Tab-separated table of C-alpha atoms and ligand atoms in Angstrom:
chain	number	residue	atom	x	y	z
V	1	MET	CA	-46.095	120.157	208.238
V	2	ASP	CA	-47.830	116.669	209.128
V	3	PHE	CA	-51.175	118.048	209.070
V	4	LEU	CA	-53.124	114.440	208.609
V	5	ASP	CA	-51.035	112.715	211.752
V	6	LEU	CA	-49.496	110.447	209.350
V	7	ASP	CA	-46.592	109.737	211.757
V	8	ARG	CA	-48.753	108.132	214.099
V	9	LEU	CA	-48.886	105.215	210.718
V	10	LEU	CA	-45.078	105.075	210.645
V	11	SER	CA	-43.725	102.130	213.787
V	12	GLU	CA	-40.700	103.574	216.055
V	13	GLU	CA	-38.548	102.005	213.894
V	14	GLU	CA	-39.808	103.631	210.856
V	15	ARG	CA	-39.479	107.410	212.834
V	16	LEU	CA	-35.939	106.667	213.952
V	17	ILE	CA	-34.692	106.451	210.357
V	18	ARG	CA	-37.063	109.431	209.546
V	19	ASP	CA	-35.622	111.721	211.921
V	20	THR	CA	-31.546	110.645	211.296
V	21	THR	CA	-32.300	111.393	207.538
V	22	ARG	CA	-34.076	114.465	208.840
V	23	SER	CA	-30.757	115.735	210.970
V	24	PHE	CA	-28.674	114.251	208.482
V	25	VAL	CA	-29.740	116.495	206.034
V	26	ALA	CA	-30.407	119.823	208.423
V	27	ASP	CA	-26.896	119.324	209.449
V	28	LYS	CA	-24.888	118.699	206.593
V	29	VAL	CA	-26.712	119.132	203.194
V	30	LEU	CA	-29.278	122.720	203.817
V	31	PRO	CA	-26.281	124.465	204.893
V	32	GLU	CA	-23.839	124.296	201.891
V	33	ILE	CA	-26.814	123.038	198.885
V	34	ALA	CA	-27.105	126.797	197.243
V	35	GLY	CA	-23.315	127.064	196.838
V	36	TRP	CA	-23.178	123.450	195.427
V	37	PHE	CA	-26.052	123.899	193.424
V	38	GLU	CA	-24.573	127.100	191.947
V	39	ARG	CA	-21.836	125.715	191.130
V	40	GLY	CA	-22.652	122.361	190.099
V	41	HIS	CA	-20.888	120.151	192.601
V	42	PHE	CA	-21.844	116.744	194.442
V	43	PRO	CA	-19.993	116.371	197.695
V	44	ARG	CA	-18.792	112.416	196.801
V	45	GLU	CA	-16.714	112.681	200.333
V	46	LEU	CA	-20.569	112.559	201.580
V	47	ALA	CA	-21.260	109.259	199.928
V	48	LYS	CA	-18.873	107.487	203.480
V	49	GLU	CA	-21.587	109.659	205.727
V	50	LEU	CA	-24.588	107.941	203.834
V	51	GLY	CA	-23.512	104.824	203.634
V	52	ASP	CA	-22.393	104.937	208.018
V	53	LEU	CA	-25.970	105.968	208.125
V	54	GLY	CA	-27.055	102.993	206.702
V	55	LEU	CA	-28.949	104.312	203.861
V	56	LEU	CA	-27.184	103.039	200.524
V	57	GLY	CA	-28.772	99.573	199.431
V	58	MET	CA	-30.906	100.168	202.861
V	59	HIS	CA	-34.258	97.854	201.210
V	60	LEU	CA	-31.498	94.867	200.829
V	61	GLU	CA	-30.200	91.917	203.420
V	62	GLY	CA	-27.276	90.916	203.960
V	63	TYR	CA	-23.733	92.143	202.297
V	64	GLY	CA	-23.572	95.206	204.757
V	65	CYS	CA	-26.591	96.570	203.678
V	66	ALA	CA	-29.373	97.644	206.516
V	67	GLY	CA	-32.313	95.522	205.406
V	68	THR	CA	-35.082	97.853	206.359
V	69	ASN	CA	-38.685	97.724	205.105
V	70	ALA	CA	-39.851	99.839	201.993
V	71	VAL	CA	-41.681	102.549	203.923
V	72	SER	CA	-38.247	103.109	205.720
V	73	TYR	CA	-36.254	103.199	201.950
V	74	GLY	CA	-39.217	105.643	201.166
V	75	LEU	CA	-39.028	107.686	204.230
V	76	ALA	CA	-35.494	108.470	204.122
V	77	CYS	CA	-36.077	109.225	200.004
V	78	LEU	CA	-38.336	111.938	201.566
V	79	GLU	CA	-36.255	113.371	203.677
V	80	LEU	CA	-33.494	113.660	201.963
V	81	GLU	CA	-35.202	115.384	198.585
V	82	ALA	CA	-36.444	117.468	201.615
V	83	GLY	CA	-32.804	119.130	200.613
V	84	ASP	CA	-32.321	118.079	197.391
V	85	SER	CA	-33.311	116.121	194.610
V	86	GLY	CA	-29.817	115.658	194.277
V	87	PHE	CA	-29.313	113.769	197.058
V	88	ARG	CA	-32.077	111.438	196.839
V	89	SER	CA	-30.849	110.704	193.112
V	90	PHE	CA	-27.532	109.858	194.337
V	91	VAL	CA	-29.019	107.339	196.509
V	92	SER	CA	-32.157	105.618	193.994
V	93	VAL	CA	-29.024	105.583	192.177
V	94	GLN	CA	-26.588	103.500	194.310
V	95	GLY	CA	-29.214	101.759	195.631
V	96	SER	CA	-31.629	100.799	193.155
V	97	LEU	CA	-29.983	100.863	190.011
V	98	ALA	CA	-26.663	99.564	190.769
V	99	MET	CA	-26.360	97.831	194.222
V	100	PHE	CA	-30.524	96.032	193.431
V	101	PRO	CA	-29.135	94.973	190.074
V	102	ILE	CA	-26.118	93.019	191.469
V	103	TRP	CA	-28.044	91.815	194.909
V	104	ARG	CA	-30.998	90.532	192.596
V	105	PHE	CA	-28.958	89.354	189.404
V	106	GLY	CA	-25.444	88.548	190.566
V	107	SER	CA	-23.518	85.663	190.882
V	108	GLU	CA	-22.239	85.372	195.326
V	109	GLU	CA	-18.827	86.331	194.463
V	110	GLN	CA	-19.867	89.205	192.183
V	111	LYS	CA	-22.455	89.913	195.600
V	112	ARG	CA	-19.755	89.538	198.232
V	113	ARG	CA	-17.095	91.655	196.185
V	114	TRP	CA	-19.069	94.929	195.254
V	115	LEU	CA	-22.231	94.973	197.888
V	116	PRO	CA	-19.792	95.762	201.064
V	117	PRO	CA	-18.098	98.316	200.089
V	118	MET	CA	-21.217	99.915	198.007
V	119	ALA	CA	-22.976	99.877	201.088
V	120	ALA	CA	-20.560	101.468	202.912
V	121	GLY	CA	-19.671	104.442	200.360
V	122	GLU	CA	-16.353	103.361	199.278
V	123	VAL	CA	-17.382	102.811	196.205
V	124	VAL	CA	-19.697	104.536	194.253
V	125	GLY	CA	-21.846	103.124	191.405
V	126	CYS	CA	-23.722	104.055	188.097
V	127	PHE	CA	-26.424	102.846	185.691
V	128	GLY	CA	-25.897	102.867	181.848
V	129	LEU	CA	-29.325	102.258	180.157
V	130	THR	CA	-30.276	105.425	178.052
V	131	GLU	CA	-28.384	106.371	174.935
V	132	PRO	CA	-28.059	109.455	172.902
V	133	ASP	CA	-31.109	107.703	171.160
V	134	PHE	CA	-32.601	105.758	172.767
V	135	GLY	CA	-34.495	106.951	175.930
V	136	SER	CA	-37.966	105.979	176.209
V	137	ASN	CA	-37.586	103.070	174.358
V	138	PRO	CA	-34.315	101.830	175.962
V	139	ALA	CA	-34.931	98.651	174.027
V	140	GLY	CA	-33.731	99.868	171.186
V	141	MET	CA	-30.279	100.273	172.106
V	142	ARG	CA	-26.989	99.854	169.813
V	143	THR	CA	-24.344	99.582	172.633
V	144	SER	CA	-23.053	95.786	171.843
V	145	ALA	CA	-21.570	93.129	174.111
V	146	ARG	CA	-20.029	90.450	172.381
V	147	ARG	CA	-17.471	87.463	173.290
V	148	ASP	CA	-14.324	86.966	172.190
V	149	GLY	CA	-12.773	83.928	173.778
V	150	GLY	CA	-13.543	83.791	177.203
V	151	ASP	CA	-13.963	88.097	177.919
V	152	TRP	CA	-16.858	90.055	176.233
V	153	VAL	CA	-16.068	93.279	174.197
V	154	LEU	CA	-18.896	96.203	175.001
V	155	ASP	CA	-18.959	99.048	172.506
V	156	GLY	CA	-21.508	102.412	172.733
V	157	THR	CA	-22.518	105.596	174.522
V	158	LYS	CA	-24.614	105.658	177.069
V	159	MET	CA	-26.121	109.406	177.979
V	160	TRP	CA	-27.774	111.249	181.467
V	161	ILE	CA	-25.706	108.627	183.535
V	162	THR	CA	-26.084	110.189	186.968
V	163	ASN	CA	-22.903	109.441	189.294
V	164	GLY	CA	-21.081	108.565	185.559
V	165	GLY	CA	-17.872	111.096	186.413
V	166	ILE	CA	-17.956	109.986	190.175
V	167	ALA	CA	-18.184	106.152	189.900
V	168	ASP	CA	-15.582	103.957	190.499
V	169	LEU	CA	-18.608	100.620	188.781
V	170	ALA	CA	-21.136	101.308	185.925
V	171	VAL	CA	-23.722	98.906	186.010
V	172	VAL	CA	-24.210	98.692	181.845
V	173	TRP	CA	-27.152	97.207	180.081
V	174	ALA	CA	-26.110	96.201	176.573
V	175	ARG	CA	-27.439	93.709	173.496
V	176	ALA	CA	-25.929	90.526	173.289
V	177	GLU	CA	-26.435	87.886	170.713
V	178	ASP	CA	-28.812	86.254	173.563
V	179	GLY	CA	-30.800	89.460	174.598
V	180	VAL	CA	-30.041	92.520	176.762
V	181	ARG	CA	-27.682	91.545	179.700
V	182	GLY	CA	-25.940	93.387	182.362
V	183	PHE	CA	-22.232	94.120	182.871
V	184	LEU	CA	-20.392	95.059	185.557
V	185	VAL	CA	-17.633	97.305	184.551
V	186	PRO	CA	-15.240	98.612	186.924
V	187	THR	CA	-14.280	102.187	185.769
V	188	ASP	CA	-11.005	102.189	185.717
V	189	THR	CA	-11.306	99.467	182.606
V	190	PRO	CA	-9.367	100.699	179.563
V	191	GLY	CA	-11.976	101.685	176.942
V	192	PHE	CA	-14.193	103.066	179.448
V	193	SER	CA	-14.266	106.456	179.710
V	194	ALA	CA	-16.731	109.306	180.908
V	195	ARG	CA	-17.575	112.678	180.276
V	196	ASP	CA	-19.647	114.873	182.553
V	197	ILE	CA	-22.584	117.007	181.074
V	198	ASP	CA	-22.055	120.695	182.167
V	199	ARG	CA	-24.527	123.886	181.780
V	200	LYS	CA	-27.374	121.563	183.070
V	201	LEU	CA	-29.657	123.957	184.846
V	202	SER	CA	-31.681	121.358	186.472
V	203	LEU	CA	-30.047	118.652	189.597
V	204	ARG	CA	-26.854	120.847	189.371
V	205	ALA	CA	-25.659	119.058	192.783
V	206	SER	CA	-25.097	115.699	190.449
V	207	VAL	CA	-23.376	114.410	188.278
V	208	THR	CA	-24.687	113.421	185.281
V	209	SER	CA	-22.252	111.791	182.401
V	210	GLU	CA	-21.919	110.122	179.354
V	211	LEU	CA	-19.999	107.252	179.202
V	212	VAL	CA	-18.354	105.441	175.859
V	213	LEU	CA	-17.015	102.142	175.670
V	214	ASP	CA	-15.233	101.971	173.096
V	215	GLY	CA	-13.623	98.157	172.867
V	216	CYS	CA	-14.271	97.528	176.630
V	217	ARG	CA	-12.255	94.482	177.296
V	218	LEU	CA	-14.218	92.360	180.781
V	219	PRO	CA	-13.447	89.156	181.941
V	220	GLY	CA	-16.296	86.488	180.863
V	221	ASP	CA	-17.607	87.000	184.743
V	222	ALA	CA	-18.542	90.668	184.383
V	223	VAL	CA	-21.966	89.347	183.624
V	224	LEU	CA	-25.453	89.544	185.442
V	225	PRO	CA	-25.422	86.177	185.572
V	226	ASP	CA	-29.327	85.628	186.503
V	227	VAL	CA	-31.244	88.193	183.684
V	228	GLN	CA	-31.385	88.476	179.978
V	229	GLY	CA	-33.267	91.101	178.625
V	230	MET	CA	-35.185	94.130	179.516
V	231	ARG	CA	-36.573	92.710	182.348
V	232	GLY	CA	-33.088	93.529	184.126
V	233	PRO	CA	-33.713	96.776	184.242
V	234	LEU	CA	-36.910	97.546	184.237
V	235	SER	CA	-37.283	95.877	187.355
V	236	CYS	CA	-33.947	98.259	188.631
V	237	LEU	CA	-36.156	101.352	187.338
V	238	ASN	CA	-38.941	99.987	189.543
V	239	GLU	CA	-37.151	100.430	192.566
V	240	ALA	CA	-35.880	103.345	192.332
V	241	ARG	CA	-39.352	105.066	191.397
V	242	TYR	CA	-40.711	103.797	194.355
V	243	GLY	CA	-38.280	106.537	195.756
V	244	ILE	CA	-39.339	108.862	193.637
V	245	VAL	CA	-42.924	108.441	194.819
V	246	TRP	CA	-41.446	109.652	198.318
V	247	GLY	CA	-39.029	111.643	197.384
V	248	ALA	CA	-41.142	114.011	195.463
V	249	MET	CA	-43.030	114.684	198.389
V	250	GLY	CA	-39.792	116.104	200.165
V	251	ALA	CA	-39.093	118.477	197.530
V	252	ALA	CA	-43.122	119.514	197.252
V	253	ARG	CA	-42.577	120.085	201.498
V	254	ALA	CA	-39.584	122.280	201.766
V	255	CYS	CA	-41.303	124.290	199.140
V	256	PHE	CA	-44.699	124.339	200.719
V	257	ALA	CA	-42.897	125.348	204.134
V	258	SER	CA	-40.684	128.143	202.678
V	259	ALA	CA	-43.732	129.329	200.672
V	260	LEU	CA	-46.272	129.292	204.282
V	261	GLU	CA	-43.306	130.871	206.330
V	262	TYR	CA	-42.851	133.481	203.460
V	263	ALA	CA	-46.487	134.453	203.405
V	264	THR	CA	-46.538	135.242	206.987
V	265	THR	CA	-43.828	137.397	207.533
V	266	ARG	CA	-44.027	139.082	203.911
V	267	VAL	CA	-45.949	142.375	204.060
V	268	GLN	CA	-47.541	143.860	201.840
V	269	PHE	CA	-50.992	146.317	201.582
V	270	ASP	CA	-49.912	146.514	205.211
V	271	ARG	CA	-50.373	142.978	206.047
V	272	PRO	CA	-48.650	139.444	205.526
V	273	ILE	CA	-49.145	138.362	202.763
V	274	GLY	CA	-50.623	135.023	204.130
V	275	GLY	CA	-53.813	136.995	205.105
V	276	PHE	CA	-54.948	137.439	200.927
V	277	GLN	CA	-57.123	135.044	199.946
V	278	LEU	CA	-55.892	134.285	196.881
V	279	THR	CA	-52.455	133.171	199.400
V	280	GLN	CA	-54.558	131.157	201.252
V	281	GLN	CA	-55.963	129.411	198.012
V	282	LYS	CA	-52.526	128.720	196.896
V	283	LEU	CA	-51.299	127.333	200.892
V	284	ALA	CA	-54.565	125.343	200.805
V	285	ASP	CA	-54.087	123.501	197.943
V	286	MET	CA	-50.612	123.144	198.226
V	287	LEU	CA	-51.677	121.000	201.494
V	288	VAL	CA	-54.485	118.726	200.220
V	289	GLU	CA	-51.881	117.536	197.429
V	290	LEU	CA	-49.204	116.868	199.710
V	291	SER	CA	-50.964	115.393	202.126
V	292	LYS	CA	-52.540	113.460	199.599
V	293	GLY	CA	-49.017	112.378	197.885
V	294	THR	CA	-47.387	111.723	200.963
V	295	LEU	CA	-50.684	109.495	202.228
V	296	LEU	CA	-50.437	107.691	198.329
V	297	ALA	CA	-46.321	106.996	198.778
V	298	LEU	CA	-47.593	105.244	202.245
V	299	HIS	CA	-50.115	103.088	200.967
V	300	LEU	CA	-47.792	101.902	198.384
V	301	GLY	CA	-44.798	101.302	200.695
V	302	ARG	CA	-46.700	99.124	202.719
V	303	MET	CA	-47.745	97.510	199.483
V	304	LYS	CA	-44.552	96.900	198.887
V	305	ASP	CA	-43.657	95.695	202.092
V	306	ASP	CA	-46.439	92.823	201.514
V	307	GLY	CA	-45.233	92.145	198.251
V	308	ARG	CA	-48.014	93.188	196.120
V	309	LEU	CA	-47.240	96.421	194.362
V	310	THR	CA	-47.121	96.051	190.572
V	311	ALA	CA	-45.773	98.376	188.318
V	312	GLU	CA	-48.571	100.202	187.254
V	313	GLN	CA	-49.253	100.869	190.461
V	314	VAL	CA	-46.111	101.990	190.804
V	315	SER	CA	-46.117	104.302	187.994
V	316	LEU	CA	-49.796	106.133	189.297
V	317	GLY	CA	-47.289	107.108	192.085
V	318	LYS	CA	-44.926	108.512	190.236
V	319	LEU	CA	-47.098	109.816	187.500
V	320	ASN	CA	-48.731	111.950	190.423
V	321	ASN	CA	-46.441	112.650	192.786
V	322	VAL	CA	-43.503	113.965	190.509
V	323	ARG	CA	-46.718	116.583	188.593
V	324	GLU	CA	-48.151	117.658	192.152
V	325	ALA	CA	-44.629	118.477	193.924
V	326	LEU	CA	-43.740	120.259	190.606
V	327	ALA	CA	-47.433	122.282	190.760
V	328	ILE	CA	-46.240	122.794	194.337
V	329	ALA	CA	-42.456	124.171	193.639
V	330	ARG	CA	-44.011	126.505	191.319
V	331	ALA	CA	-47.202	127.703	193.430
V	332	ALA	CA	-44.305	128.346	195.954
V	333	ARG	CA	-42.690	130.103	193.938
V	334	THR	CA	-45.184	132.486	192.787
V	335	ILE	CA	-46.059	133.023	196.895
V	336	LEU	CA	-42.360	134.179	197.165
V	337	GLY	CA	-42.545	136.949	194.329
V	338	ALA	CA	-39.291	138.166	193.401
V	339	ASN	CA	-37.411	136.241	195.753
V	340	GLY	CA	-38.840	132.796	194.774
V	341	VAL	CA	-36.087	133.095	191.326
V	342	THR	CA	-33.035	133.547	193.690
V	343	LEU	CA	-31.207	130.995	195.509
V	344	GLU	CA	-31.366	132.444	198.943
V	345	TYR	CA	-35.023	130.004	198.997
V	346	PRO	CA	-35.254	126.794	198.203
V	347	VAL	CA	-38.132	126.387	195.805
V	348	ILE	CA	-36.631	127.623	192.423
V	349	ARG	CA	-33.726	124.999	193.338
V	350	HIS	CA	-36.254	122.255	193.747
V	351	ALA	CA	-38.817	123.507	191.014
V	352	ASN	CA	-35.690	123.309	188.015
V	353	ASN	CA	-35.016	119.783	190.111
V	354	LEU	CA	-38.260	118.454	189.711
V	355	GLU	CA	-37.933	119.117	186.189
V	356	SER	CA	-35.398	116.463	185.917
V	357	VAL	CA	-37.449	114.306	187.681
V	358	LEU	CA	-40.298	114.191	185.866
V	359	THR	CA	-38.525	112.869	182.612
V	360	TYR	CA	-35.840	110.600	183.956
V	361	GLU	CA	-36.839	106.927	185.953
V	362	GLY	CA	-39.871	107.183	182.882
V	363	THR	CA	-41.160	110.814	181.896
V	364	SER	CA	-44.681	111.555	183.198
V	365	GLU	CA	-45.895	110.897	179.219
V	366	VAL	CA	-44.300	107.268	179.637
V	367	HIS	CA	-45.867	106.364	182.971
V	368	SER	CA	-49.626	107.850	181.651
V	369	LEU	CA	-49.019	105.274	178.669
V	370	VAL	CA	-48.463	102.642	181.265
V	371	LEU	CA	-51.614	103.325	183.023
V	372	GLY	CA	-53.279	103.914	179.730
V	373	GLN	CA	-52.620	100.201	178.791
V	374	ALA	CA	-53.428	98.880	182.648
V	375	LEU	CA	-56.946	100.146	181.660
V	376	THR	CA	-57.684	99.551	178.175
V	377	GLY	CA	-55.132	97.001	177.310
V	378	LEU	CA	-54.049	98.666	174.094
V	379	SER	CA	-50.549	100.059	174.061
V	380	ALA	CA	-50.349	103.290	172.635
V	381	PHE	CA	-46.575	103.385	172.546
V	382	GLN	CA	-46.031	102.368	169.032
P	401	FAD	C1	-30.795	114.373	185.410
P	401	FAD	C2	-31.017	113.420	184.695
P	401	FAD	C3	-30.049	112.386	184.978
P	401	FAD	C4	-30.759	110.593	184.715
P	401	FAD	N1	-29.898	109.755	184.907
P	401	FAD	C5	-30.179	108.784	184.243
P	401	FAD	C6	-29.024	107.340	184.577
P	401	FAD	O1	-28.611	107.485	185.800
P	401	FAD	N2	-29.628	106.550	184.232
P	401	FAD	C7	-29.989	106.496	182.732
P	401	FAD	O2	-29.425	105.415	182.016
P	401	FAD	N3	-30.471	107.432	182.616
P	401	FAD	C8	-30.570	108.179	183.378
P	401	FAD	N4	-30.949	109.134	182.504
P	401	FAD	C9	-32.058	109.273	181.544
P	401	FAD	C10	-33.840	109.554	181.424
P	401	FAD	O3	-33.963	108.002	181.826
P	401	FAD	C11	-34.173	110.266	179.847
P	401	FAD	O4	-34.283	111.290	179.489
P	401	FAD	C12	-35.544	109.449	179.798
P	401	FAD	O5	-35.871	108.203	180.044
P	401	FAD	C13	-36.243	110.195	178.965
P	401	FAD	O6	-35.328	109.546	177.401
P	401	FAD	P1	-34.894	111.038	176.762
P	401	FAD	O7	-34.593	111.962	177.455
P	401	FAD	O8	-34.222	110.826	175.261
P	401	FAD	O9	-36.404	111.811	176.271
P	401	FAD	P2	-37.810	110.992	174.836
P	401	FAD	O10	-37.750	109.808	175.005
P	401	FAD	O11	-36.362	111.571	172.931
P	401	FAD	O12	-38.550	111.625	175.109
P	401	FAD	C14	-38.878	113.143	174.290
P	401	FAD	C15	-40.209	113.110	174.941
P	401	FAD	O13	-40.716	112.772	174.347
P	401	FAD	C16	-42.103	112.261	175.047
P	401	FAD	N5	-42.475	110.194	174.005
P	401	FAD	C17	-41.227	109.460	173.561
P	401	FAD	N6	-42.048	108.415	173.428
P	401	FAD	C18	-43.111	108.368	173.328
P	401	FAD	C19	-44.483	107.847	173.191
P	401	FAD	N7	-44.629	106.361	173.298
P	401	FAD	N8	-45.737	108.815	173.435
P	401	FAD	C20	-45.863	109.542	174.205
P	401	FAD	N9	-44.931	110.717	174.139
P	401	FAD	C21	-43.901	109.935	173.906
P	401	FAD	C22	-41.217	111.695	176.399
P	401	FAD	O14	-42.356	111.364	177.097
P	401	FAD	C23	-41.101	112.809	176.299
P	401	FAD	O15	-41.727	114.002	176.795
P	401	FAD	C24	-31.391	111.025	183.074
P	401	FAD	C25	-31.750	111.955	182.415
P	401	FAD	C26	-31.522	113.165	183.699
P	401	FAD	C27	-32.053	114.833	182.913
């Protein structure tokens, strides 16, 4: 699978983290994932194991977090998503969307209270930004936060929230008098409720929920003190998108491996289908895009570790790698013929999952517009 010998570009520690994550996926995820996907189930009990492996909030320093570099975090995302995008989503949401804002914008007390149990997988977090009427344009959000004496009172609805129904803590972004603010909402707070979104045909091994805040009263210190405005949620999304740049290549690698294996064993017209030129063309194209995408992820990871990575560069990575992963998944599906539409093979599951990955954390269209704006200086969003 490592055609360009990218392994040599990794440090010993990075390889160790990658291999440990790969073993976890092989032992705990792959044997069960088809059934979980079919039943629409995420095994919450594995959160503690992910915590024990140091994978939750792994790129954050202190407070029980592993403090790895960005490349190691990316490699873990790749291996998890080679298992299923639902697992990478869980780790992305926990580490980059729920823990990161506390770590970056929280008070010392908030960090001490929440980060260690979240890193251990004992407390599960979610990130509530999207609303039913505000997806690509979250700045239009209607969820409100008003002061009432020393308290805050939140009202509104958040939609499509990963981990919502299994979360102990929701990081909710709401409009206050002084702009958008982030709130730490324990999910047993009166006025908070979550309803899981069923009948989803993508990311089935991941919980996606609607959050309702109905006069949800929080103490004055529930607000993240160090950020105001959309910079707060957007900086979290940038962290998570970086993980997707890597993760998408994990899903692509799994599809490629499945197609390659199938092509060399499935016989039609008295020869393995991998011997037909049209199949070889597909495999060669898949290999080229998988190799380029993985190299791109590694390059962006090294830039992030140097403190040089911009949001626009992350957009380029997310746009390319998810788009190409989806193309690889679809090409792999054709190689598997009818078997390609069953859960006996991982391909249709990854292809379906990648449809969500294409949409969340900024749609492919939105990332194209980010690049268009960077190139021309002209915003085409409105
Ligand atoms: C499985 C799943 C999990 C998710 N998890 C979370 C989560 O944990 N937390 C969270 O806050 N959100 C989450 N989301 C929400 C996700 O971020 C949004 O779905 C996404 O931002 C797109 O919003 P939307 O679905 O409302 O689509 P819309 O914004 O309505 O977009 C619909 C279409 O219009 C296009 N479009 C919109 N504006 C423009 C424009 N200016 N120019 C060109 N085209 C445009 C879009 O690209 C898209 O093709 C999740 C979504 C899914 C599917």
